[in-house]
Short mmCIF file of N, CA and C in Angstrom, two decimals:
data_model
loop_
_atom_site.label_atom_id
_atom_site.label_comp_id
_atom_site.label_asym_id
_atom_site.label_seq_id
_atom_site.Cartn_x
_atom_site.Cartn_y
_atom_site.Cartn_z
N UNK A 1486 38.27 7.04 117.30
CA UNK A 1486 37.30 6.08 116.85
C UNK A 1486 37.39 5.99 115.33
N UNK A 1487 37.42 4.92 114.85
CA UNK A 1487 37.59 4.94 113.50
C UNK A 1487 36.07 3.84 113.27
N UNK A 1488 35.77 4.49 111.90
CA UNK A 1488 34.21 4.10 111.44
C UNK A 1488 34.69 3.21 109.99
N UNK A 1489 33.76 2.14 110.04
CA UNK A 1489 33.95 1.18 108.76
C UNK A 1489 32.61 1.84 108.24
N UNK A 1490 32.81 1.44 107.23
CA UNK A 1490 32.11 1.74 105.86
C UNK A 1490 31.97 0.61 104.92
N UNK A 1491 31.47 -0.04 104.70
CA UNK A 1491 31.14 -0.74 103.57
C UNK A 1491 30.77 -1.01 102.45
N UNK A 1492 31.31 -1.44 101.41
CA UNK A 1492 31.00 -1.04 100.24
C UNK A 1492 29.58 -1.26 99.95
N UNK A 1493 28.84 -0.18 98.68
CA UNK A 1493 27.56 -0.77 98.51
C UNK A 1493 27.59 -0.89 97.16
N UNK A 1494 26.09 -1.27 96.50
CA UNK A 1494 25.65 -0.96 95.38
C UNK A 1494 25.04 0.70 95.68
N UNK A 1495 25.22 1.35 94.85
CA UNK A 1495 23.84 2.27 95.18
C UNK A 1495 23.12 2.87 94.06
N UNK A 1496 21.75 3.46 93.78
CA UNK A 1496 21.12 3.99 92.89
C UNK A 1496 20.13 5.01 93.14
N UNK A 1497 20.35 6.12 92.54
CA UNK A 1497 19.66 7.21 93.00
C UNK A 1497 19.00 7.82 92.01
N UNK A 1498 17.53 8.30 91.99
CA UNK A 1498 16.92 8.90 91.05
C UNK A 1498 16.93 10.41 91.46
N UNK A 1499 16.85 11.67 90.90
CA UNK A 1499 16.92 12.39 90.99
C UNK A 1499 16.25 13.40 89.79
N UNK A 1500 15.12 14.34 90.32
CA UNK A 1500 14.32 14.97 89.74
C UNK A 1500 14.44 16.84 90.05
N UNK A 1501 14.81 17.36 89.21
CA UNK A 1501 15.92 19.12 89.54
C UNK A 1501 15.72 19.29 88.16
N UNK A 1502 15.09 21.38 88.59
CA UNK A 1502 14.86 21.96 86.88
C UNK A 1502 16.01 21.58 85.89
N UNK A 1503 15.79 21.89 84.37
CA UNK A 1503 16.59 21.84 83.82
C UNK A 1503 17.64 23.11 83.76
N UNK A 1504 17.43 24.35 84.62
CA UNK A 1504 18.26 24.97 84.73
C UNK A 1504 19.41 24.68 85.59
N UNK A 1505 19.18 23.36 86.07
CA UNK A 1505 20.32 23.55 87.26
C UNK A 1505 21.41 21.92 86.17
N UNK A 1506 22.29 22.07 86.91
CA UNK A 1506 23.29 20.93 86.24
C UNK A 1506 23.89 20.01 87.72
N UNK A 1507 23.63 19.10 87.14
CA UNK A 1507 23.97 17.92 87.66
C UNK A 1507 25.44 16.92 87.53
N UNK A 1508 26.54 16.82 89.32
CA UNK A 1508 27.49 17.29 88.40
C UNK A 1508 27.93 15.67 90.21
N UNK A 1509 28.71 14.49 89.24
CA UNK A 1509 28.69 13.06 90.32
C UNK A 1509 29.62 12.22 89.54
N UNK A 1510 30.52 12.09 90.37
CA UNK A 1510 31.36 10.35 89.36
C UNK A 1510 30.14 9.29 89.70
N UNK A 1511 29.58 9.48 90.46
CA UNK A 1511 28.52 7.61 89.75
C UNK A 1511 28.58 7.75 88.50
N UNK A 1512 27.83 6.81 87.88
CA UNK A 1512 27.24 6.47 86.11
C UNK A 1512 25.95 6.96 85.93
N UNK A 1513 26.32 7.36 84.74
CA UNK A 1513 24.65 8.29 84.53
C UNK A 1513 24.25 6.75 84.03
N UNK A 1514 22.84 6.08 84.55
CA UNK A 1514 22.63 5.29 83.89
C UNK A 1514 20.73 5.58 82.80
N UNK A 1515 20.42 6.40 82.77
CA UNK A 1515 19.25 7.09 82.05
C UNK A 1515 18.87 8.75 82.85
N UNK A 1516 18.76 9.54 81.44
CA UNK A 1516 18.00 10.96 81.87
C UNK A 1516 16.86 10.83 80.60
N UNK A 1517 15.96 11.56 81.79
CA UNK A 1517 14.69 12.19 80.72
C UNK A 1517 14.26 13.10 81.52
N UNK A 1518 12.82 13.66 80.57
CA UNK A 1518 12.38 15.30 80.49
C UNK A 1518 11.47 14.75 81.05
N UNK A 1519 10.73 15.51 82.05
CA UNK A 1519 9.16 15.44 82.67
C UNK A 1519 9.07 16.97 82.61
N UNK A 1520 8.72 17.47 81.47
CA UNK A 1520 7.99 18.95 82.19
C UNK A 1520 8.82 20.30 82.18
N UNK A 1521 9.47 20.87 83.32
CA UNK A 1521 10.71 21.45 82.67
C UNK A 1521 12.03 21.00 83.81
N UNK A 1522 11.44 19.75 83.75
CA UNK A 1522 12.28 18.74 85.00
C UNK A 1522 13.02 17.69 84.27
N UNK A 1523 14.21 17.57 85.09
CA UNK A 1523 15.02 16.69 84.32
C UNK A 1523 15.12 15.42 85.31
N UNK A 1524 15.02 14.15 84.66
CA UNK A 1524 15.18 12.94 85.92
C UNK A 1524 16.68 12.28 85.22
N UNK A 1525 17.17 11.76 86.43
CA UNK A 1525 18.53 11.08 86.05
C UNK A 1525 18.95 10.32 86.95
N UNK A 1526 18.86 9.09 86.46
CA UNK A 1526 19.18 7.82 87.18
C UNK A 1526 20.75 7.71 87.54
N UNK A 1527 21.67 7.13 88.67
CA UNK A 1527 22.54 7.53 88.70
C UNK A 1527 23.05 6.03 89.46
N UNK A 1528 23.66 5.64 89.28
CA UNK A 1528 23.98 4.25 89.76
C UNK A 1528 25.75 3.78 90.30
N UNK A 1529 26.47 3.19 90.76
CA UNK A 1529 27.61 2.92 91.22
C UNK A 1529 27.72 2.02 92.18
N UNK A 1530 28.69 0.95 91.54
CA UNK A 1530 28.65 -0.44 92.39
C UNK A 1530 30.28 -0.08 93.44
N UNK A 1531 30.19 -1.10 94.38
CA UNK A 1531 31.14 -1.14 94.97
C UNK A 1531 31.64 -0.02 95.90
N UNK A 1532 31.04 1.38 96.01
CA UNK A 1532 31.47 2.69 96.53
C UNK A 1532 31.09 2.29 98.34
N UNK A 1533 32.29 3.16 98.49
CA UNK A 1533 32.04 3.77 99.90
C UNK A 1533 32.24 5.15 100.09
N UNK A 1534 31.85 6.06 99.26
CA UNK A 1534 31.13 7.16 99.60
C UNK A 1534 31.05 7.61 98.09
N UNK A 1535 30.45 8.46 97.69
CA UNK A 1535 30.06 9.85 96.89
C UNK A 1535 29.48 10.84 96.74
N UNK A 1536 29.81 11.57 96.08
CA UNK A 1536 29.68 13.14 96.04
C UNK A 1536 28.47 13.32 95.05
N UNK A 1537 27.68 14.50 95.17
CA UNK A 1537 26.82 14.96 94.46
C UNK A 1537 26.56 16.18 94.02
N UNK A 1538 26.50 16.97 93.02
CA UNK A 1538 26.73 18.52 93.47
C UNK A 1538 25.63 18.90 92.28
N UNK A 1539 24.84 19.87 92.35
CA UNK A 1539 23.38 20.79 91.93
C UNK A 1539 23.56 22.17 91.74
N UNK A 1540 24.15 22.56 91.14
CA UNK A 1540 24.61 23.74 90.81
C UNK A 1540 23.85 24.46 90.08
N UNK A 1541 23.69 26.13 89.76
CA UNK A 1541 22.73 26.65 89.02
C UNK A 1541 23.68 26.30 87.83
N UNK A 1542 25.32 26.65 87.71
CA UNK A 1542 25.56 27.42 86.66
C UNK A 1542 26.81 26.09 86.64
N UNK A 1543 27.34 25.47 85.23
CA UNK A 1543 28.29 24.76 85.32
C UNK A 1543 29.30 24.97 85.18
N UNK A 1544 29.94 24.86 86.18
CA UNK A 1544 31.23 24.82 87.00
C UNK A 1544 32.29 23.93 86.92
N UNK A 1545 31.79 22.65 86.82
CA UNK A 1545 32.59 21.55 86.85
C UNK A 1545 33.31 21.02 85.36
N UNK A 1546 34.39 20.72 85.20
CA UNK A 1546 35.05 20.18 83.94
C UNK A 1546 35.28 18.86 84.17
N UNK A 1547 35.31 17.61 83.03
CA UNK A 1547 35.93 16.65 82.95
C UNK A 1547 36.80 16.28 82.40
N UNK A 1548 37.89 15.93 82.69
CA UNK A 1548 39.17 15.21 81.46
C UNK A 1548 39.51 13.72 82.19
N UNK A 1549 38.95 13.35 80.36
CA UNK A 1549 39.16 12.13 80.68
C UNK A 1549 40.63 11.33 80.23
N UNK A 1550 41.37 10.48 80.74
CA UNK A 1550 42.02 9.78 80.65
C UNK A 1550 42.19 8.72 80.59
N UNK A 1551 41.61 7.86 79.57
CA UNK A 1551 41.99 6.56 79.71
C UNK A 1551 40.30 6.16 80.40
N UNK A 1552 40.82 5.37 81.58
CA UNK A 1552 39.64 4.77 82.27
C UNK A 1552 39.34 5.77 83.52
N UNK A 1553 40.52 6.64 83.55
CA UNK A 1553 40.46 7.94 84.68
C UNK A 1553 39.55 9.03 84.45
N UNK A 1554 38.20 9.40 85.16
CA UNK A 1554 38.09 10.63 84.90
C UNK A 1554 38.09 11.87 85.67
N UNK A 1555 38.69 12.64 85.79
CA UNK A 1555 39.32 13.56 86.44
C UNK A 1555 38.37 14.82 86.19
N UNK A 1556 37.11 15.29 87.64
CA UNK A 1556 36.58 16.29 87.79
C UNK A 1556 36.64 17.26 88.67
N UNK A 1557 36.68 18.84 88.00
CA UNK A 1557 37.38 19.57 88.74
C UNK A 1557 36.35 20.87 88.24
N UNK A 1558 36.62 21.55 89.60
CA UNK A 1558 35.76 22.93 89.65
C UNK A 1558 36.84 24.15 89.65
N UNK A 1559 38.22 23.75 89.92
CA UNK A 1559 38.89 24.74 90.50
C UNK A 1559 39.01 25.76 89.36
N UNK A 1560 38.89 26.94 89.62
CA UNK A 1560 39.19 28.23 89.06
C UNK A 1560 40.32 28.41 88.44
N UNK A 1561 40.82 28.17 87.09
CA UNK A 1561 42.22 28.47 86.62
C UNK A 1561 42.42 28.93 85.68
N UNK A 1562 41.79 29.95 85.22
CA UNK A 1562 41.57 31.02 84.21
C UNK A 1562 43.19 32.00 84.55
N UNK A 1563 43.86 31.84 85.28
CA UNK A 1563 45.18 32.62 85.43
C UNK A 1563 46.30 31.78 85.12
N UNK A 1564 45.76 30.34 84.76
CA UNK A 1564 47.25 29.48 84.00
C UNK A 1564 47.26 29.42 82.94
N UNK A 1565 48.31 29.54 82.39
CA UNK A 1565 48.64 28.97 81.09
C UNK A 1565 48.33 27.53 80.52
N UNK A 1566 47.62 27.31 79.47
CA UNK A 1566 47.19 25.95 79.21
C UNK A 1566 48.33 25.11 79.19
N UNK A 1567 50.04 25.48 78.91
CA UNK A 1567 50.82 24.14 79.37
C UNK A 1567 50.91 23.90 80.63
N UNK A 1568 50.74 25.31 81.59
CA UNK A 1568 50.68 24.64 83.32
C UNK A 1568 49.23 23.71 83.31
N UNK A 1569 48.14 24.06 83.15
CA UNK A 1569 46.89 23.15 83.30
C UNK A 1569 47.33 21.61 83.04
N UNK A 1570 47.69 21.53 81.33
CA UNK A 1570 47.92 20.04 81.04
C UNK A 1570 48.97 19.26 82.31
N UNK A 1571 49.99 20.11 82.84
CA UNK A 1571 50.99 19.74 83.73
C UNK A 1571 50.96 18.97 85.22
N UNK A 1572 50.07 20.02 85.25
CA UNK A 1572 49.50 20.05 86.48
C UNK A 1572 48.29 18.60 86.22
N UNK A 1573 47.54 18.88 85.38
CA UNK A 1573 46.36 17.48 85.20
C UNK A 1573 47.12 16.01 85.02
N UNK A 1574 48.58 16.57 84.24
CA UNK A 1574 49.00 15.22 84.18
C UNK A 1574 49.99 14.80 85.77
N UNK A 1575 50.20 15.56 86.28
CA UNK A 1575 50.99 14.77 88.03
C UNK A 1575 49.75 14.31 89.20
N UNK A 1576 48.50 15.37 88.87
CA UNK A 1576 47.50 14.60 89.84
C UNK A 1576 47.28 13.17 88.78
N UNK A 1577 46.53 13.39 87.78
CA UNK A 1577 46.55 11.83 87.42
C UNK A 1577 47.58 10.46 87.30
N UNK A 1578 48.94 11.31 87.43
CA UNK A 1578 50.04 10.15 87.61
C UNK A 1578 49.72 9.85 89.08
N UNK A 1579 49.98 10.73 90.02
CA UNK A 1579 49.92 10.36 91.66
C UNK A 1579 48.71 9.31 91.70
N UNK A 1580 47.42 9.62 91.27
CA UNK A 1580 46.29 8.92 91.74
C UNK A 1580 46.96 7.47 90.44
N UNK A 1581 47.18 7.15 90.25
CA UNK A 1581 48.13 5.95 89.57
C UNK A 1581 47.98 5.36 89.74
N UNK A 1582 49.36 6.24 90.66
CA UNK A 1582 50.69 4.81 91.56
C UNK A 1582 49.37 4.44 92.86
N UNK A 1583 48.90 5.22 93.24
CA UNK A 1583 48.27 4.69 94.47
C UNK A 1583 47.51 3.59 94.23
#
């Protein structure tokens, strides 16, 4: 069985201490402070699916490229920073060509 999906608009508000980090390719489109609460509007046109992740402790890195931004949690404290760049630059070539 294969399931369609359709693209949407979508927009999500979201209210989480400020100890925790907030971590989504949507667009941040406004944050503010209520208290020791953080709100953050989060918006993305055209998607058929996304990710959301609430973490205590931040985990996640971004490198950006261009109009690409490339987020990643993976653990790589055992490469050498020319394997990292190497490696960041063949996933971002692959996701390219596609």
């Amino acid at each position: 069985m294969i399931l369609y999906i359709p693209k949407s608009n979508i927009t999500i508000e979201i209210e989480h201490p400020n100890s925790y980090h907030l971590t989504s390719e949507l667009n941040i489109e406004n944050i503010s402070q209520i208290n020791n609460n953080q709100v953050i509007t989060l918006t993305g046109n055209n998607r058929v699916s996304s990710k959301l992740f609430l973490t205590k402790t931040a985990t996640f890195k971004t490198i950006q490229d261009g109009n690409l931004a490339f987020i990643t949690n993976i653990n790589d404290d055992n490469l050498e920073t020319i394997d990292k760049i190497l490696i960041t630059e063949k996933i971002i070539t692959f996701i390219n060509k596609t």
